[in-house]
Coordinates of C-alpha atoms in Angstrom, one line a residue:
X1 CA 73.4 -57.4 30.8
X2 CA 74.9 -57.6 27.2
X3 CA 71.6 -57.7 26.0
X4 CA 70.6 -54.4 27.9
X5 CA 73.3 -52.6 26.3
X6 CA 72.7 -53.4 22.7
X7 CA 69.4 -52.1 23.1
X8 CA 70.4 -49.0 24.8
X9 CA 73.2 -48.1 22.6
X10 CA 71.2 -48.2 18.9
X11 CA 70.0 -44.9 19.3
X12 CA 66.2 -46.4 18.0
X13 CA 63.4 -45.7 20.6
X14 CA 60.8 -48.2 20.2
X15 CA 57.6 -47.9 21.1
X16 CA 57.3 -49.5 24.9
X17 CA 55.6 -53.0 24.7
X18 CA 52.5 -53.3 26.7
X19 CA 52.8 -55.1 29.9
X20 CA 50.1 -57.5 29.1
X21 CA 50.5 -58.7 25.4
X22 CA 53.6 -56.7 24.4
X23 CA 51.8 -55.1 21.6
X24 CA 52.6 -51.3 20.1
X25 CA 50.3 -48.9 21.8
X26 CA 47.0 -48.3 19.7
X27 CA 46.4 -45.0 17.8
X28 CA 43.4 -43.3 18.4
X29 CA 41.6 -41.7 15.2
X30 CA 41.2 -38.0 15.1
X31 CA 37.5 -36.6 15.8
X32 CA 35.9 -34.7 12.3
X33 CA 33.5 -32.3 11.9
X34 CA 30.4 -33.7 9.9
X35 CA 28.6 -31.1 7.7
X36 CA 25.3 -29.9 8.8
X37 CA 22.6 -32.2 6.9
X38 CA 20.3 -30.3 4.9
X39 CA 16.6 -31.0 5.9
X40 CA 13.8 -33.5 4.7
X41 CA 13.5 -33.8 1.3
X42 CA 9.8 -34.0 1.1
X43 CA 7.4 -31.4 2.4
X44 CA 6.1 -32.0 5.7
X45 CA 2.7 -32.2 6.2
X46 CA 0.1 -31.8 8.5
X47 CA -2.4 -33.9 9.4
X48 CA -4.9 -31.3 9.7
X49 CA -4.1 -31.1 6.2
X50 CA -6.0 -34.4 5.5
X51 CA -8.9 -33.9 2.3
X52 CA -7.3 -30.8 1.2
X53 CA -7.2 -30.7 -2.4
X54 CA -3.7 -29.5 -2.9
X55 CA -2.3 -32.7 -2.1
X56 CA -3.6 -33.7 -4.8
X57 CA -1.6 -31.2 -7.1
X58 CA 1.4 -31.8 -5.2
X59 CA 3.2 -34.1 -7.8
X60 CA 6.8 -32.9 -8.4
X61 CA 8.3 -33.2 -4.8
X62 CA 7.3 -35.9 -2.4
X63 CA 5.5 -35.4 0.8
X64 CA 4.7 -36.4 3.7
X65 CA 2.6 -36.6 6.9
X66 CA 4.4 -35.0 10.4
X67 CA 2.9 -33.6 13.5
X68 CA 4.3 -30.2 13.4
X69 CA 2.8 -27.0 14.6
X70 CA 2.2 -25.5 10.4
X71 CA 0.2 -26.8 8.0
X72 CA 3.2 -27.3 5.4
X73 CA 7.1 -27.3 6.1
X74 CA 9.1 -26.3 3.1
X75 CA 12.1 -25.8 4.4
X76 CA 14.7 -26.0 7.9
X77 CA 13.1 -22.9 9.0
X78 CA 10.2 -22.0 6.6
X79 CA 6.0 -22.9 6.8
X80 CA 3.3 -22.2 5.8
X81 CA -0.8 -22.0 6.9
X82 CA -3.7 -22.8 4.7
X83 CA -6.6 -20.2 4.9
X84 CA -9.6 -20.4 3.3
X85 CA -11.3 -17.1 2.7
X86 CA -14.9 -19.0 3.0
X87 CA -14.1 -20.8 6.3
X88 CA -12.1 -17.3 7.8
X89 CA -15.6 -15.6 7.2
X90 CA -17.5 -18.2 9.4
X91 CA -14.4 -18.5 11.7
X92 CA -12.3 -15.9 11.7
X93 CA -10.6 -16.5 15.1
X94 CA -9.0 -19.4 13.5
X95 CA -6.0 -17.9 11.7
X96 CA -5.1 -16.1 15.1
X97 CA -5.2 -19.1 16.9
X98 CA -3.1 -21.2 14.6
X99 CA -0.7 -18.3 14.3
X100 CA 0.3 -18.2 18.0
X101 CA 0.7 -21.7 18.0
X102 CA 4.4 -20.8 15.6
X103 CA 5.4 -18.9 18.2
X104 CA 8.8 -18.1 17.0
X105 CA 10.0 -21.5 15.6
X106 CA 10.2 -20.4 11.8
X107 CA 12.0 -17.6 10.3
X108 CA 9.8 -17.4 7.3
X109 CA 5.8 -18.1 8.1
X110 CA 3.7 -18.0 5.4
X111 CA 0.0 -17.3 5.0
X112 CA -1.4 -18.9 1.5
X113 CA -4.9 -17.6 0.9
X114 CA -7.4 -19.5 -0.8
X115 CA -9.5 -16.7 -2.6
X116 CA -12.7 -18.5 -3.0
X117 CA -15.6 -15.4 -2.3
X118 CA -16.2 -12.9 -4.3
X119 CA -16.0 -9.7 -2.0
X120 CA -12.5 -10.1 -0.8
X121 CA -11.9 -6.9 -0.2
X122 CA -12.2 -6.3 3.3
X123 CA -10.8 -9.7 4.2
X124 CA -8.0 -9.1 2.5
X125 CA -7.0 -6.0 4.1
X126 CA -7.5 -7.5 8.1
X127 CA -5.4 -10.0 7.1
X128 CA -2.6 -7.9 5.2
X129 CA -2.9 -5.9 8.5
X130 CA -2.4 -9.2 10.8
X131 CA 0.6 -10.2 8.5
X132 CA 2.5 -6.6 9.4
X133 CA 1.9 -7.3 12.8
X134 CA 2.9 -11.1 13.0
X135 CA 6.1 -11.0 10.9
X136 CA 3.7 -13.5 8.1
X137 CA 4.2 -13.3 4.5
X138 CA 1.0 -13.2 2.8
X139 CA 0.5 -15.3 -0.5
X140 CA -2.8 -15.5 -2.5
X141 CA -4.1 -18.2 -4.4
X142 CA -6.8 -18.8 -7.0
X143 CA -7.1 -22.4 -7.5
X144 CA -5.6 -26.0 -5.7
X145 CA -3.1 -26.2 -8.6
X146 CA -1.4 -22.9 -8.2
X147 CA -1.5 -23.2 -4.4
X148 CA 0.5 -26.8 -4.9
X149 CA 2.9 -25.0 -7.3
X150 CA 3.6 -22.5 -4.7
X151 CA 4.7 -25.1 -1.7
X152 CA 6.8 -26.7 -4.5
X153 CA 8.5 -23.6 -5.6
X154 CA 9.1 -22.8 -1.9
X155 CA 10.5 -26.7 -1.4
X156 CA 12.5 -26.3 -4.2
X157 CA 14.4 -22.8 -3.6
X158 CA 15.3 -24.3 0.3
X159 CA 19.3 -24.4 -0.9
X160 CA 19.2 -22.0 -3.1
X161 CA 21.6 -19.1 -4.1
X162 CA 20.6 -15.3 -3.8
X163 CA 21.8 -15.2 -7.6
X164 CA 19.0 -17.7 -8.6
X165 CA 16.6 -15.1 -8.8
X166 CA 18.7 -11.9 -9.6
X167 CA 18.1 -10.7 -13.3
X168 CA 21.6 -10.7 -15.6
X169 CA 22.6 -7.4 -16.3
X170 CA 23.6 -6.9 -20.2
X171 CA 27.2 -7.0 -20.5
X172 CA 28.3 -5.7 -23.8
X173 CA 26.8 -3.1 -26.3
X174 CA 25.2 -6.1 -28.5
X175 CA 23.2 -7.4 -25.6
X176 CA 22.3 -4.0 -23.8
X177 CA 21.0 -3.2 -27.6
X178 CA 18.9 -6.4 -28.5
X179 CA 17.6 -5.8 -24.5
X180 CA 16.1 -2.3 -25.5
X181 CA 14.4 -3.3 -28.4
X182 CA 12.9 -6.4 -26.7
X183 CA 10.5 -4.3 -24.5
X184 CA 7.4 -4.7 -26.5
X185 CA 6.3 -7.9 -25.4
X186 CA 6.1 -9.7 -28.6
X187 CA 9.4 -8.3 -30.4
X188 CA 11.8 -11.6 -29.1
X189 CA 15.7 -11.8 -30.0
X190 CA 15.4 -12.6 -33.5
X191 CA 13.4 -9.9 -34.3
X192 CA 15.7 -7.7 -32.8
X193 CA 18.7 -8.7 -34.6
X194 CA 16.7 -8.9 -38.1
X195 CA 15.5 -5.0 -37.1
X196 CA 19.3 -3.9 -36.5
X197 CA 21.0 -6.1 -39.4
X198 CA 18.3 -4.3 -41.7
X199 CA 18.9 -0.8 -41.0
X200 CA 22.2 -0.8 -39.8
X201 CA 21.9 0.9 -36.2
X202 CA 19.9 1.7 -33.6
X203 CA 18.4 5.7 -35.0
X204 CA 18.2 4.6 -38.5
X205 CA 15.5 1.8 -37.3
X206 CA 14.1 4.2 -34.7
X207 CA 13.6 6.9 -37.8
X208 CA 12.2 4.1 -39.9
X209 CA 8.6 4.7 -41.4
X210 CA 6.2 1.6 -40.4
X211 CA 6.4 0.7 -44.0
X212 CA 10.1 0.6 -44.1
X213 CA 10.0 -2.0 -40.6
X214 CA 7.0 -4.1 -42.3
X215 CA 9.8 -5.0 -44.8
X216 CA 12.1 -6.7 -41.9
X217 CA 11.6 -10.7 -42.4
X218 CA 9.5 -11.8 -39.2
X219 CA 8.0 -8.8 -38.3
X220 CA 4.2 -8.4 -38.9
X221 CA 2.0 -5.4 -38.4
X222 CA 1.5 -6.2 -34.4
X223 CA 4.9 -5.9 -33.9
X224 CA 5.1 -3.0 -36.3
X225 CA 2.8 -1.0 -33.9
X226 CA 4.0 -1.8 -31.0
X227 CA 7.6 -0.5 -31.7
X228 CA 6.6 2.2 -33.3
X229 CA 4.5 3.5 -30.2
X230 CA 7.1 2.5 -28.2
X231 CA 9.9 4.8 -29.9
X232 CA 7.3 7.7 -30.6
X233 CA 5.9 7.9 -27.4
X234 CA 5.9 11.4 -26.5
X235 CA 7.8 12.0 -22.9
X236 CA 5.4 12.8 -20.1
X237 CA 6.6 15.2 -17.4
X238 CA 4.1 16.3 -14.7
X239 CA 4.8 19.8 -13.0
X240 CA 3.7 21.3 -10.2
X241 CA 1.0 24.0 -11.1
X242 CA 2.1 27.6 -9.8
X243 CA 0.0 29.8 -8.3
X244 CA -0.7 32.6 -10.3
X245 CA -0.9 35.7 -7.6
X246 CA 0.0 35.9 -4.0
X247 CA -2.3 36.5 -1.2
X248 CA -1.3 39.4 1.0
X249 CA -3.1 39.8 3.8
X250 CA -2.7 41.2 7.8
X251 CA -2.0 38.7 10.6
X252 CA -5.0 39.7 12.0
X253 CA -7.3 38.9 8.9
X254 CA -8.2 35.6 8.0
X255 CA -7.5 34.8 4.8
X256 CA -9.7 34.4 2.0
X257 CA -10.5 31.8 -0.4
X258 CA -8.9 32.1 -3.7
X259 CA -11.0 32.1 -6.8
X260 CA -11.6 29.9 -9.4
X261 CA -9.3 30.4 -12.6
X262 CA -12.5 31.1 -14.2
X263 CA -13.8 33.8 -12.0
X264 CA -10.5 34.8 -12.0
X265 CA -10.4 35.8 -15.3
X266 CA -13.8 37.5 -15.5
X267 CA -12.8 39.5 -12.7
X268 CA -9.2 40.9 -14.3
X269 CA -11.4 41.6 -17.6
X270 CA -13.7 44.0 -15.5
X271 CA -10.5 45.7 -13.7
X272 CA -9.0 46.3 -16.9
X273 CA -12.3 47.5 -18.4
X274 CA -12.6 50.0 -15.3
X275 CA -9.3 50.8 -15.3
X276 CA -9.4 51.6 -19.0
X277 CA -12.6 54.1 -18.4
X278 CA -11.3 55.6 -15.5
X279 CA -8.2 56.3 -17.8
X280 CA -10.1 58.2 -20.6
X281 CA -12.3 59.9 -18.1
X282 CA -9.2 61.8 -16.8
X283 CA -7.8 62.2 -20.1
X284 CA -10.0 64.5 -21.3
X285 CA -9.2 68.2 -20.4
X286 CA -11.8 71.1 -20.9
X287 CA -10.8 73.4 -24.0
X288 CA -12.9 76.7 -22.4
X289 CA -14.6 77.9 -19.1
X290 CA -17.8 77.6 -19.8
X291 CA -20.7 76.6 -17.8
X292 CA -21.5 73.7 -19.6
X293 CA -18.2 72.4 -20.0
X294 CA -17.8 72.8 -16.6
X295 CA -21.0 71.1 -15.7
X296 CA -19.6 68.1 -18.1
X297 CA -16.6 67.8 -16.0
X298 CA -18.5 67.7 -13.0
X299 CA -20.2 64.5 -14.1
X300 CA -17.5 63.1 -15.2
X301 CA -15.3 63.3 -12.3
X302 CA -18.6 61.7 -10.4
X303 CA -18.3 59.3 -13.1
X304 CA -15.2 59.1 -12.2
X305 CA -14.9 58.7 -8.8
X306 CA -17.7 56.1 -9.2
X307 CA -15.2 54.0 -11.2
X308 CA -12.9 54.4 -8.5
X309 CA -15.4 53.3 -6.0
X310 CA -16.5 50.1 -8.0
X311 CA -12.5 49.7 -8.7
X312 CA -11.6 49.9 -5.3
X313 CA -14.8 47.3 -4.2
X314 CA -13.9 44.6 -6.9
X315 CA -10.2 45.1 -5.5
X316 CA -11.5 44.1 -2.2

């Protein structure tokens, strides 16, 4: 009973002993979220794959055989299909079939052409249009080597960032500067800054004779051309060409075809020729009555009106 008390009265509550061994009561852990593991670190091939050259060229990232649906797996939701452009001529139902076997199991599908005929043309175009239609990205290919390099390039960029590919914009006056002068292609940095730490600024070495340039250490007569047809370069603005006279026609009337600027011309010429005769024709006023005068006038009012005739025709 004393015992009871003691216990009661400390004001400690202990944990309750189990019945069994009179142990403390065991803690369970807490559950944790585990990070999503990134895929295979080898490309995934198939083994329909087996003989193709580009294994052989596939040397910076491992690889691997799988029995998966692609050719190639480069990535948690990307693939790829081999196509040769000589075997899609003798069996060109093959692409199609292989394509519905995806289904919609990969976000990015890729189609890597092996460009090994010479008139690619028309291939080329049937399969750009099955691409559209398939949601496939179409990538060609030249050679084994450069086909390898592209599955490792894919491989490679699985994890990366957006900003991996995305061009640094110049950030101060210096950089935006040695940026515009780079263009040409063989002008590089040093150049630039020699160009501007010779003249001074950006006009004076723009204004510079190709003499003056040819002076700057590093900078022979290729790049001496090509920066001074860069900066002198004339500025090439095409306009749209306006009519030069308007049609006017009835509703009823179809309308003719416009001349040539040629014919155009020629014909104006011979308005204003008539239009000049027809002027100096009525100029000319009888001084007397006679007969003869009168007879002159005659004629040349049917002169005259004869102009007006061939006037009114052309006008037509």
């Amino acid at each position: 009973m004393d015992g009871n008390r003691s216990e009661s009265g400390s004001g400690v509550n202990s944990p309750a002993p189990s019945a069994s061994s009179g142990q403390p009561k065991v803690q369970q852990p807490k559950p944790q979220t585990l990070v999503n593991r990134p895929g295979p670190s080898a490309i995934l091939v198939s083994t329909r794959q087996k003989g193709n050259p580009i294994l052989n060229h596939i040397k910076l990232l491992p690889w691997e055989y799988a029995d998966i649906p692609a050719d190639y797996v480069v990535g948690t939701t990307a693939c790829a299909l081999f196509l040769s452009l000589k075997y899609h001529r003798l069996h060109p139902e093959y692409i199609y079939s292989r394509v519905r076997l995806l289904a919609g199991k990969y976000n990015l599908r890729i189609v890597l052409v092996m460009v090994d005929i010479p008139n690619h043309e028309d291939s080329l175009k049937e399969l750009s249009k099955t691409s559209i239609i398939n949601n496939l990205t179409l990538m060609l290919c030249w050679s084994a080597p450069e086909a390898a390099h592209y599955l490792e390039l894919f491989k490679s960029s699985e994890h990366a960032q957006p900003t991996a590919i995305r061009t640094q914009q110049a950030q101060s006056y210096k950089e935006s500067l040695v940026e515009f002068v780079t263009v040409p292609r063989s002008i590089n940095k040093s150049d630039a800054a020699s160009l501007i730490s010779t003249f001074g600024s950006l006009q004076n070495a723009v204004n510079a004779q190709p003499e003056q340039i040819s002076a700057v250490p590093g900078w022979g007569g290729k790049k001496v051309q090509q920066w001074c047809n860069a900066v002198r370069e004339d500025f090439r603005v095409e306009t749209a060409k306006k009519s030069s006279a308007t049609n006017t026609r009835l509703p009823s009337q179809p309308q003719q075809p416009t001349a040539q600027p040629q014919e155009q011309d020629m014909y104006e010429d011979e308005e204003e020729m008539l239009r000049s005769a027809l002027a100096e024709s009525r100029a000319r006023e009888p001084a007397a009555a006679t007969a003869n005068d009168r007879q002159e006038k005659a004629q040349e009012e049917e002169m005259s009106e004869g102009i007006a005739v061939a006037l009114a025709k052309l006008r037509e």
